[in-house]
Short mmCIF file of C-alpha atoms in Angstrom, two decimals:
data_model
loop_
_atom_site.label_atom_id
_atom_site.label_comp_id
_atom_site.label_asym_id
_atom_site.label_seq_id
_atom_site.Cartn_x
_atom_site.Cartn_y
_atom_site.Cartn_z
CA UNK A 1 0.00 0.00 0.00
CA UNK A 2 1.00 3.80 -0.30
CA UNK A 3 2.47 5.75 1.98
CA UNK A 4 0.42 8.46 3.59
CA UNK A 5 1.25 12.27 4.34
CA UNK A 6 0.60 13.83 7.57
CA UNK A 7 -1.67 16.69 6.89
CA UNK A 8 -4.39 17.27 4.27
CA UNK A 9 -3.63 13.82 2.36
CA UNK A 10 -4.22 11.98 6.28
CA UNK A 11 -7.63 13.69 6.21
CA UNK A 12 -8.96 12.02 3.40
CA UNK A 13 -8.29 8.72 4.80
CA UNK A 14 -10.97 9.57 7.98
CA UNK A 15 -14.42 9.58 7.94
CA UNK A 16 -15.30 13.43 9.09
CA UNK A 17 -17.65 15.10 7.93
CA UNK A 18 -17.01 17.70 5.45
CA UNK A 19 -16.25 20.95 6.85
CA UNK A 20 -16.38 19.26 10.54
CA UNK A 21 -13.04 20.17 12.06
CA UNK A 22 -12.20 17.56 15.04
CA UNK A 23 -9.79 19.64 17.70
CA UNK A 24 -11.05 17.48 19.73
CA UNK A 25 -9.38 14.10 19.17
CA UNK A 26 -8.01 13.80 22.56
CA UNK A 27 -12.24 12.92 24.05
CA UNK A 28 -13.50 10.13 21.80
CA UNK A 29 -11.04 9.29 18.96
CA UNK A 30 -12.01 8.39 15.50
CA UNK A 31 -10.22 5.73 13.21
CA UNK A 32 -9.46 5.39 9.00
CA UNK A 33 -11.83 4.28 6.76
CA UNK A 34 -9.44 1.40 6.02
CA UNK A 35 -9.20 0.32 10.18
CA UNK A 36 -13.59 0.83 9.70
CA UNK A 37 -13.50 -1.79 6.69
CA UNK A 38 -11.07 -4.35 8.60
CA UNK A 39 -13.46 -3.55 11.84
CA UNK A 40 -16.72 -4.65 9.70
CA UNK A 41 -14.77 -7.55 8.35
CA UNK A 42 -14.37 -9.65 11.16
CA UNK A 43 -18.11 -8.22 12.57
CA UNK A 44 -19.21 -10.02 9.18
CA UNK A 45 -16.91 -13.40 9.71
CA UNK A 46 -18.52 -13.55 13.55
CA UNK A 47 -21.95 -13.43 12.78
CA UNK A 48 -21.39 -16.09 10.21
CA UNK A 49 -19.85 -18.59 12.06
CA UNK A 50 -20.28 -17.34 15.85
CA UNK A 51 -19.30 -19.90 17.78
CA UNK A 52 -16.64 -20.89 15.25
CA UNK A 53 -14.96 -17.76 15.28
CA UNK A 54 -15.72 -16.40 18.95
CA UNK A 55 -14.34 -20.04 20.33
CA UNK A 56 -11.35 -21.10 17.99
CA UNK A 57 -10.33 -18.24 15.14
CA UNK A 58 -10.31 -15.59 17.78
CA UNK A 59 -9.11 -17.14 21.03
CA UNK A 60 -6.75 -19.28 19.78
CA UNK A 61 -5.00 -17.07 17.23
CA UNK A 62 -6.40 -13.40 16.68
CA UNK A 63 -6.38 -12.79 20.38
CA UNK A 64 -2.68 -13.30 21.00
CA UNK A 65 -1.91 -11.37 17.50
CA UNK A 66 -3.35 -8.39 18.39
CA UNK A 67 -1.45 -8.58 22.26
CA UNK A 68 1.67 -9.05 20.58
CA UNK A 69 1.41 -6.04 18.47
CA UNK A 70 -0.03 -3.54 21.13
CA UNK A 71 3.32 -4.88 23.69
CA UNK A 72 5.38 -4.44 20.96
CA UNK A 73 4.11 -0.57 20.52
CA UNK A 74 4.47 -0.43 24.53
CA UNK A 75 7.67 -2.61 25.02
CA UNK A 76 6.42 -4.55 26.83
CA UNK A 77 8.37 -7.35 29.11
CA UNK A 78 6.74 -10.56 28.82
CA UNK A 79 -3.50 1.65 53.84
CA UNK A 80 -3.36 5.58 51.93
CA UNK A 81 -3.81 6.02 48.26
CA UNK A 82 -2.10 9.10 47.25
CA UNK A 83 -3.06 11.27 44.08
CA UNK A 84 -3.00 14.41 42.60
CA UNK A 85 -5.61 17.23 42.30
CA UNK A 86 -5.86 16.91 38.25
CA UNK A 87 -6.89 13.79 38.35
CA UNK A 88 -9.35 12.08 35.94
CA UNK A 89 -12.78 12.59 37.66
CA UNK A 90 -13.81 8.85 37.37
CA UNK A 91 -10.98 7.48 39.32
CA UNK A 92 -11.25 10.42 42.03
CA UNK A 93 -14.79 9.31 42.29
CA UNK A 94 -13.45 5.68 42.94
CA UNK A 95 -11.29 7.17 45.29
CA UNK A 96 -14.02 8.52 46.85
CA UNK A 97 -16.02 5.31 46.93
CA UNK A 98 -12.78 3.29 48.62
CA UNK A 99 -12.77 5.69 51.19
CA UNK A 100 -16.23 5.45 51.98
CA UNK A 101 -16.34 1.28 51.98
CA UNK A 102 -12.80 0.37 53.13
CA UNK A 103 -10.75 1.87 55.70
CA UNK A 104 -7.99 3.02 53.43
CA UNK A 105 -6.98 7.04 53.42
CA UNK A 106 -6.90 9.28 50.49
CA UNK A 107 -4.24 11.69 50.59
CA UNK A 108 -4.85 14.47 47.79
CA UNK A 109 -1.67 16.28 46.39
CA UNK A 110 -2.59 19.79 45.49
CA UNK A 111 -1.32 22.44 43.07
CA UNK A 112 -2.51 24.63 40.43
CA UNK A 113 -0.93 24.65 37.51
CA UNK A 114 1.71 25.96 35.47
CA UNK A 115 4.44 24.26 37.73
CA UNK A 116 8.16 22.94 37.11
CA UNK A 117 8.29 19.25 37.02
CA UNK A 118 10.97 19.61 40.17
CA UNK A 119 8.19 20.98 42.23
CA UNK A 120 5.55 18.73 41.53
CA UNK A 121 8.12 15.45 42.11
CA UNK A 122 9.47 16.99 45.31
CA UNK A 123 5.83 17.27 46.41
CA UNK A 124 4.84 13.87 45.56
CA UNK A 125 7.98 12.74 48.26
CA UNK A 126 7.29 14.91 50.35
CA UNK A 127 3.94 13.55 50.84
CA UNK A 128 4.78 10.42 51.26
CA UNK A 129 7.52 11.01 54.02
CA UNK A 130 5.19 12.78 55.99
CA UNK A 131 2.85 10.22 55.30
CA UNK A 132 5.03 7.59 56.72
CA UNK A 133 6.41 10.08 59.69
CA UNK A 134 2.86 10.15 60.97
CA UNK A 135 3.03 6.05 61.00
CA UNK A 136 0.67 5.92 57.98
CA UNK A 137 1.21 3.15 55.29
CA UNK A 138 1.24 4.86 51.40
CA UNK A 139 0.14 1.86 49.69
CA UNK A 140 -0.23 3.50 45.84
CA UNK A 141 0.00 6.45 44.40
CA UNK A 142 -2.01 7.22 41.16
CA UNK A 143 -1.21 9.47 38.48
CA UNK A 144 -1.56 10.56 34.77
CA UNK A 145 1.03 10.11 31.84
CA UNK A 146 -0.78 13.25 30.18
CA UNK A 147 -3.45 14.82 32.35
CA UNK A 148 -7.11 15.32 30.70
CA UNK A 149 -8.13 18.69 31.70
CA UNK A 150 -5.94 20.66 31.02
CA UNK A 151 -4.07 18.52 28.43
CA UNK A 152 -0.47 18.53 30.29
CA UNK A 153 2.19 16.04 30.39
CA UNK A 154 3.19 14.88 34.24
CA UNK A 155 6.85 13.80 34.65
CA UNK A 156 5.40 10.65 34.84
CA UNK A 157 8.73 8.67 34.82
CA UNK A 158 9.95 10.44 37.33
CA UNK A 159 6.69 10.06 39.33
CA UNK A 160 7.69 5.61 38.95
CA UNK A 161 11.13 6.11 40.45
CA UNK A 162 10.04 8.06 42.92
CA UNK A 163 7.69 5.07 44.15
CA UNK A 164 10.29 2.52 43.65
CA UNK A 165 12.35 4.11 45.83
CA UNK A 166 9.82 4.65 48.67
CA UNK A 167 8.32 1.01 48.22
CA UNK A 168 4.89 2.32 47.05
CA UNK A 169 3.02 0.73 44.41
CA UNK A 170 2.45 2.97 40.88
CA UNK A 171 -0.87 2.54 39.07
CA UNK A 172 -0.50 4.56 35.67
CA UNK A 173 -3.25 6.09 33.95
CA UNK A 174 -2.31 6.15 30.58
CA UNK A 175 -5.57 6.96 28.65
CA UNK A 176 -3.63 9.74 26.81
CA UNK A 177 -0.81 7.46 26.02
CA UNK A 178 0.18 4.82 23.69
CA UNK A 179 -0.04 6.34 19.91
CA UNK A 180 0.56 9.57 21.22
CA UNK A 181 3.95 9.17 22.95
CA UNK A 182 5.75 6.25 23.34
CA UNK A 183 5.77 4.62 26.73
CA UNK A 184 8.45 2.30 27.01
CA UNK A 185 7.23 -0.52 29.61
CA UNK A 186 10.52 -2.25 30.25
CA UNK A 187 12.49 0.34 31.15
CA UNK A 188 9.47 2.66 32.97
CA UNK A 189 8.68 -0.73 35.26
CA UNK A 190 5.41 0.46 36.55
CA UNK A 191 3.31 -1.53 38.44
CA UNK A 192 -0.08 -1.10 36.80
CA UNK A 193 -0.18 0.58 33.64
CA UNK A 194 -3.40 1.09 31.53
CA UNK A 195 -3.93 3.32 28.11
CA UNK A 196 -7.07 3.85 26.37
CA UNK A 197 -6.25 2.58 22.23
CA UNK A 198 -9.28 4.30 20.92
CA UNK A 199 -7.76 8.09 21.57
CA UNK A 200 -4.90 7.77 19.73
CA UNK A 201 -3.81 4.62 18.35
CA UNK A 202 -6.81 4.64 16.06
CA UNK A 203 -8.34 1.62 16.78
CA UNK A 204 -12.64 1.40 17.00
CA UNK A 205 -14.09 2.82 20.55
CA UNK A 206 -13.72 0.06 23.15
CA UNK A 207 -10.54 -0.85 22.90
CA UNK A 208 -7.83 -0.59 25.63
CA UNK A 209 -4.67 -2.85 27.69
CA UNK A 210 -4.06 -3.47 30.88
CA UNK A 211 -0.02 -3.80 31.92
CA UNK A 212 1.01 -5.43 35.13
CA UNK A 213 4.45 -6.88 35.61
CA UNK A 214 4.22 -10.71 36.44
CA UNK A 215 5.18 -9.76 39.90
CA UNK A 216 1.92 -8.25 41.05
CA UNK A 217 -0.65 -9.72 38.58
CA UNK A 218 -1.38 -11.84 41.71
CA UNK A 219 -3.21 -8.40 43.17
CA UNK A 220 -5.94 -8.94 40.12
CA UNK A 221 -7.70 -11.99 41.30
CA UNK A 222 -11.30 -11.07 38.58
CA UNK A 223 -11.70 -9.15 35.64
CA UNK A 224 -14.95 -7.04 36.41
CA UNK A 225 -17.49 -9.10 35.69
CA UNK A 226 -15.55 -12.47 36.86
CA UNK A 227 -14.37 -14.04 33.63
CA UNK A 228 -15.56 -17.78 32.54
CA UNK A 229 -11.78 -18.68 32.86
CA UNK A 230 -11.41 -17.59 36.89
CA UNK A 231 -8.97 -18.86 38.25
CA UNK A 232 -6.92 -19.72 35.56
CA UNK A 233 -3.70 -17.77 34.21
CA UNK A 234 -4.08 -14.19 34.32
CA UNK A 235 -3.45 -13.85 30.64
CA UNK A 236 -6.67 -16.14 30.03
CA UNK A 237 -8.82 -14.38 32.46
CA UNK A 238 -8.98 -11.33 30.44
CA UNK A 239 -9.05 -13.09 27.18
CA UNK A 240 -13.27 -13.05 27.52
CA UNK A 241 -15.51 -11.40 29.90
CA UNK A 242 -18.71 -12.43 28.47
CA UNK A 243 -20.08 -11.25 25.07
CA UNK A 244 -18.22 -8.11 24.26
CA UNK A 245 -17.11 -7.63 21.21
CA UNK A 246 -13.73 -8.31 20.82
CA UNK A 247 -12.97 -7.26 17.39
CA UNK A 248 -11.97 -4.00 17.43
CA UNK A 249 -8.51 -5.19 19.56
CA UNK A 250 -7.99 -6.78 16.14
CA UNK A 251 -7.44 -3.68 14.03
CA UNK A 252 -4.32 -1.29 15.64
CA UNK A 253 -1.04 -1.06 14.35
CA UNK A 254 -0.38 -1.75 10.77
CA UNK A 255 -2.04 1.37 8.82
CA UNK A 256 -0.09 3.58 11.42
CA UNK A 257 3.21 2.06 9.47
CA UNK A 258 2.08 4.11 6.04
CA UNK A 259 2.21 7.40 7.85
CA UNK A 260 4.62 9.56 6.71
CA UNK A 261 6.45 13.24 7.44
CA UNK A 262 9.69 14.71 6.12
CA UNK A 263 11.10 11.58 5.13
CA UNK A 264 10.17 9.52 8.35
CA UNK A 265 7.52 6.90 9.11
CA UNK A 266 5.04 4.92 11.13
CA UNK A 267 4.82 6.02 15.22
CA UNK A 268 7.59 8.39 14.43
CA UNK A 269 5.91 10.57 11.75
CA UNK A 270 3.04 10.39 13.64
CA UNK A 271 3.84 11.70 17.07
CA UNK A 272 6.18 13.99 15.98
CA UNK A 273 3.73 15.22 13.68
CA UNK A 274 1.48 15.65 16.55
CA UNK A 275 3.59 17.39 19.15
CA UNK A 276 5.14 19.94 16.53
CA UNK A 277 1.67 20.69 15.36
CA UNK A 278 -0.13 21.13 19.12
CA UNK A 279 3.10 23.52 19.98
CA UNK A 280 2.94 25.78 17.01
CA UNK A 281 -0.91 25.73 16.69
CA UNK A 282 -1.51 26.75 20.28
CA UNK A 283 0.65 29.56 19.87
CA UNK A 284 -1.52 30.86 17.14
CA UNK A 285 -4.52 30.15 18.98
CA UNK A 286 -3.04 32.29 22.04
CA UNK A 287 -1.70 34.61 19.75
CA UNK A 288 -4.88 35.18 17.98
CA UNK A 289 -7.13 35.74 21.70
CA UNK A 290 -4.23 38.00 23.09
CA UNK A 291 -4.05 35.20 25.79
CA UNK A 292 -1.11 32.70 26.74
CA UNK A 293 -0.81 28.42 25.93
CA UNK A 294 -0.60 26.74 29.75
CA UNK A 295 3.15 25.57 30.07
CA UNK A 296 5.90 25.93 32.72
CA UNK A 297 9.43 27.42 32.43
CA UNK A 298 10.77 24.27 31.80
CA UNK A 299 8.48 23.60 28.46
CA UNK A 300 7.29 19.82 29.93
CA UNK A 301 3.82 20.60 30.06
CA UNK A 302 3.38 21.03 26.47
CA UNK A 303 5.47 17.88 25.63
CA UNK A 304 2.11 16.29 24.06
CA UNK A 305 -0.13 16.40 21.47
CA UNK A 306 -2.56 18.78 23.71
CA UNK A 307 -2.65 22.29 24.11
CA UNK A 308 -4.43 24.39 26.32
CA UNK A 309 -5.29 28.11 25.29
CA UNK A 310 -6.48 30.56 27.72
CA UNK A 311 -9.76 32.64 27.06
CA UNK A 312 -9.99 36.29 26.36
CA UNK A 313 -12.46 36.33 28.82
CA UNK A 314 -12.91 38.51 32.25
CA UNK A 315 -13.54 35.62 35.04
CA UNK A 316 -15.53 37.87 37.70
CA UNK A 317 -17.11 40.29 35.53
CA UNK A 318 -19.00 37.13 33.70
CA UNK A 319 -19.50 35.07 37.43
CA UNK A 320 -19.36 37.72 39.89
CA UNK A 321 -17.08 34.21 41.17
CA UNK A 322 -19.52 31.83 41.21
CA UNK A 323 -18.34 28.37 39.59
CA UNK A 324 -21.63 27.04 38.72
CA UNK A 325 -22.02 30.17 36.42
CA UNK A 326 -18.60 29.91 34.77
CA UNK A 327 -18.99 26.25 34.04
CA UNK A 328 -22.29 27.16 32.57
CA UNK A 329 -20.61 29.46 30.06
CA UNK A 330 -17.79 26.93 29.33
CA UNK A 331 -19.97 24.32 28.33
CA UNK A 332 -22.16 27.08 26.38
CA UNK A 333 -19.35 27.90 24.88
CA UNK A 334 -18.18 24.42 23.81
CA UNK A 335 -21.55 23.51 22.48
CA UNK A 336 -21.61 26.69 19.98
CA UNK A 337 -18.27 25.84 18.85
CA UNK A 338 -19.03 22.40 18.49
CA UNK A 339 -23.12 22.60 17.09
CA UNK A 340 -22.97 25.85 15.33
CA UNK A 341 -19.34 26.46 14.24
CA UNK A 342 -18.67 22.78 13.19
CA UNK A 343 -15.56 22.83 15.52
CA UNK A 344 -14.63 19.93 18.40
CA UNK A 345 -12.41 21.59 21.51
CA UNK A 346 -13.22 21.37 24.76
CA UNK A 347 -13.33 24.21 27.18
CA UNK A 348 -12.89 23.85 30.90
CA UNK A 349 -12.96 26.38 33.28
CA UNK A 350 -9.31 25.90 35.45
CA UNK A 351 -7.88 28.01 37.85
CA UNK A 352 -10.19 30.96 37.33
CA UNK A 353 -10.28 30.95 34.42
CA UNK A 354 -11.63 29.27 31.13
CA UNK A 355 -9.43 27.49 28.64
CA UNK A 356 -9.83 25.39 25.27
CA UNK A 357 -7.93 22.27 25.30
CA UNK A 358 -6.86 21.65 21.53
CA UNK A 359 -5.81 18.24 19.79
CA UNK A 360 -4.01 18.10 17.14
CA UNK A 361 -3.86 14.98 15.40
CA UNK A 362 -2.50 13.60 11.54
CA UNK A 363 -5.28 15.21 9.56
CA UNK A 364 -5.53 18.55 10.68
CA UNK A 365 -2.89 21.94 9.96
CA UNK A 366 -2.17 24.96 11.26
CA UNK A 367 -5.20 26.22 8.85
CA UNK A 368 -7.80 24.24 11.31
CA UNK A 369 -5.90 25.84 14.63
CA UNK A 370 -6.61 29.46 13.11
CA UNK A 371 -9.97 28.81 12.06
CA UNK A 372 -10.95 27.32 15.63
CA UNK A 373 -9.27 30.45 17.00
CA UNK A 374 -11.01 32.62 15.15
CA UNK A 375 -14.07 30.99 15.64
CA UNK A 376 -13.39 31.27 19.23
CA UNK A 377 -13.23 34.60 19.07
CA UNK A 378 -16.40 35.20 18.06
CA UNK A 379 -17.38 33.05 20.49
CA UNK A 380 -15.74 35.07 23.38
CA UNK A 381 -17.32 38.25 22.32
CA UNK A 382 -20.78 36.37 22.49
CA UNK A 383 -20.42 35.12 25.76
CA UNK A 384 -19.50 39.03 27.06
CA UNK A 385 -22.59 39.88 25.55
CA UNK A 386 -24.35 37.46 27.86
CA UNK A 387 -25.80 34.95 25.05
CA UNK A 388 -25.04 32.03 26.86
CA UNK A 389 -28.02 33.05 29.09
CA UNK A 390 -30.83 32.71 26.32
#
């Protein structure tokens, strides 16, 4: 097959609408036409022969296939919780819940950001010396390869070491991860490490892995629900949980090979792609609004293929400083770009104040950044004029 060139030539290959520019990448994903036709491919082969396939074609050779491709993208080697105040809102909501059901202690790491990756890693042992100084046990600590909102980059590998050295246990949250940078397994040793594929490793929705280093995958006794093979090797407990549908694990890796840029290939063109195009177009963006792109002195932040853009807007004179009323203009806002100006970012309101969190991704350009910032614009100016109330 033919190569493919990041940019306007990678657009054609998607299935967007026409005119629908997708800044938005980073929420729900979205997959080539050629990964859709593979996708419908083995949907067809299933419902032909369902047990046939399901019980024998899948299990016994598609399954392993497909978990040897995603460990090689990952390299992959064969009683207080501590986390951090941007974390994802699901797992501080199970955080919540284990507090509330088990006698375990959630210790919450706080910060606003921009900060220097120094900071945040001397705060992270910090906490858990005092932890242990006040005869508390720091069992885990959880925390982000790139946070969600904003869209930042943690020094996550730092963040491992760190653990290793104080004998805590490291659960990863990589759901912006694999396809966007490339987490190297064997050498980052975490102890639980999971990504979402669907984001970016364009893959149909559903699909995701679950790392943990032979040493610990005693801790997982059940998938959730219990598998039909509990009790056996972990490997085979997660190989069927029922009647999901499997196939779109089947579908990841090889189109990514025919992506190209300047002369380079596959994962490479792709993420570099990626992170040159989220650093130059949120500079427009911010450029554009009069406003500044969310990054420390040290430039980590922004070492992703997110970018968050801060609004031209004036926090208190819109709120008086009530929160309920800001997020009520940021997701007014988000719908108008999204419904009416046929543009996908997300806008969050952080630190008082509101920002759009931009993806880039293969098929958009700078042209798509410029448009969503001037559409944003005109945005702003309709949210001073109060239209979000009507």
């Amino acid at each position: 097959m033919s190569n493919i060139e990041c940019g306007r030539q990678a657009a054609k290959h998607f299935a967007l609408g026409e005119g629908y520019r997708n800044l938005n990448h980073g929420s729900y994903g979205t997959y080539p036409t050629a990964i859709r036709d593979v996708l419908r491919h083995y949907q067809e082969r299933i419902e032909a022969r369902p047990d046939a396939f399901t019980r024998y074609e899948y299990r016994e050779g598609l399954l392993d296939q497909s978990r040897a491709a995603i460990a090689k993208c990952v390299n992959a080697p064969g009683d207080c919780i501590i986390s951090f105040s941007t974390i994802y809102g699901a797992f501080a909501n199970t955080l919540t819940y284990l507090s509330e059901t088990t006698p375990v202690g959630i210790k919450q790491i706080n910060y606003t950001l921009p900060l220097e990756d120094d900071q945040l890693c001397d705060a992270f042992e910090d906490t858990i010396k005092a932890l242990k100084s006040s005869g508390k046990t720091p069992r885990v600590a959880i925390f982000d390869t790139i946070n969600t909102l904003p869209g930042v980059r943690m020094p996550f590998e730092r963040l491992i070491n760190i653990c290793k050295t104080h004998d805590v246990l490291s659960a990863v949250d990589g759901a912006h991860g694999v396809g966007m940078i490339p987490p190297n397994l064997a050498a980052l040793d975490p102890d639980f490490f999971a990504s979402n594929c669907h984001k970016w490793l364009y893959t149909p929705r559903g699909s995701a892995l679950l790392y943990m280093p032979k040493r610990n995958q005693h801790l997982l006794r059940a998938t959730f629900p219990t598998s039909f093979a509990f009790g056996s090797t972990f490997a085979a407990n997660f190989a069927s949980i029922g009647t999901l549908d499997e196939k779109p694990y089947l579908t990841a890796l090889e189109w990514r090979q025919r992506i190209t840029r300047e002369g380079k290939s596959g994962e490479e063109a792709i993420m570099g792609y990626m992170a040159s195009l989220a650093r130059r177009g949120g500079r427009a963006v911010a450029s554009l609004l009069g406003t500044e792109v969310l990054e420390n002195a040290g430039n980590t932040l922004g070492e992703c293929s997110l970018t968050n853009v801060r609004l031209p807007l004036d926090f208190h004179f819109s709120t008086g400083g009530d929160t309920s009323v800001a997020e009520k203009i940021g997701q007014w806002m988000m719908r108008t770009m999204i419904l009416d100006c046929e543009t996908a970012v997300n806008v969050i309101v952080y630190a008082n104040a509101w920002w759009v969190r931009l993806s880039s991704q293969i098929y958009l350009t700078m042209d798509d950044f410029e448009y969503a910032g001037q559409m944003l614009q005109q945005v702003c100016l309709r949210a001073e004029r109060g239209d979000w109330k009507h």
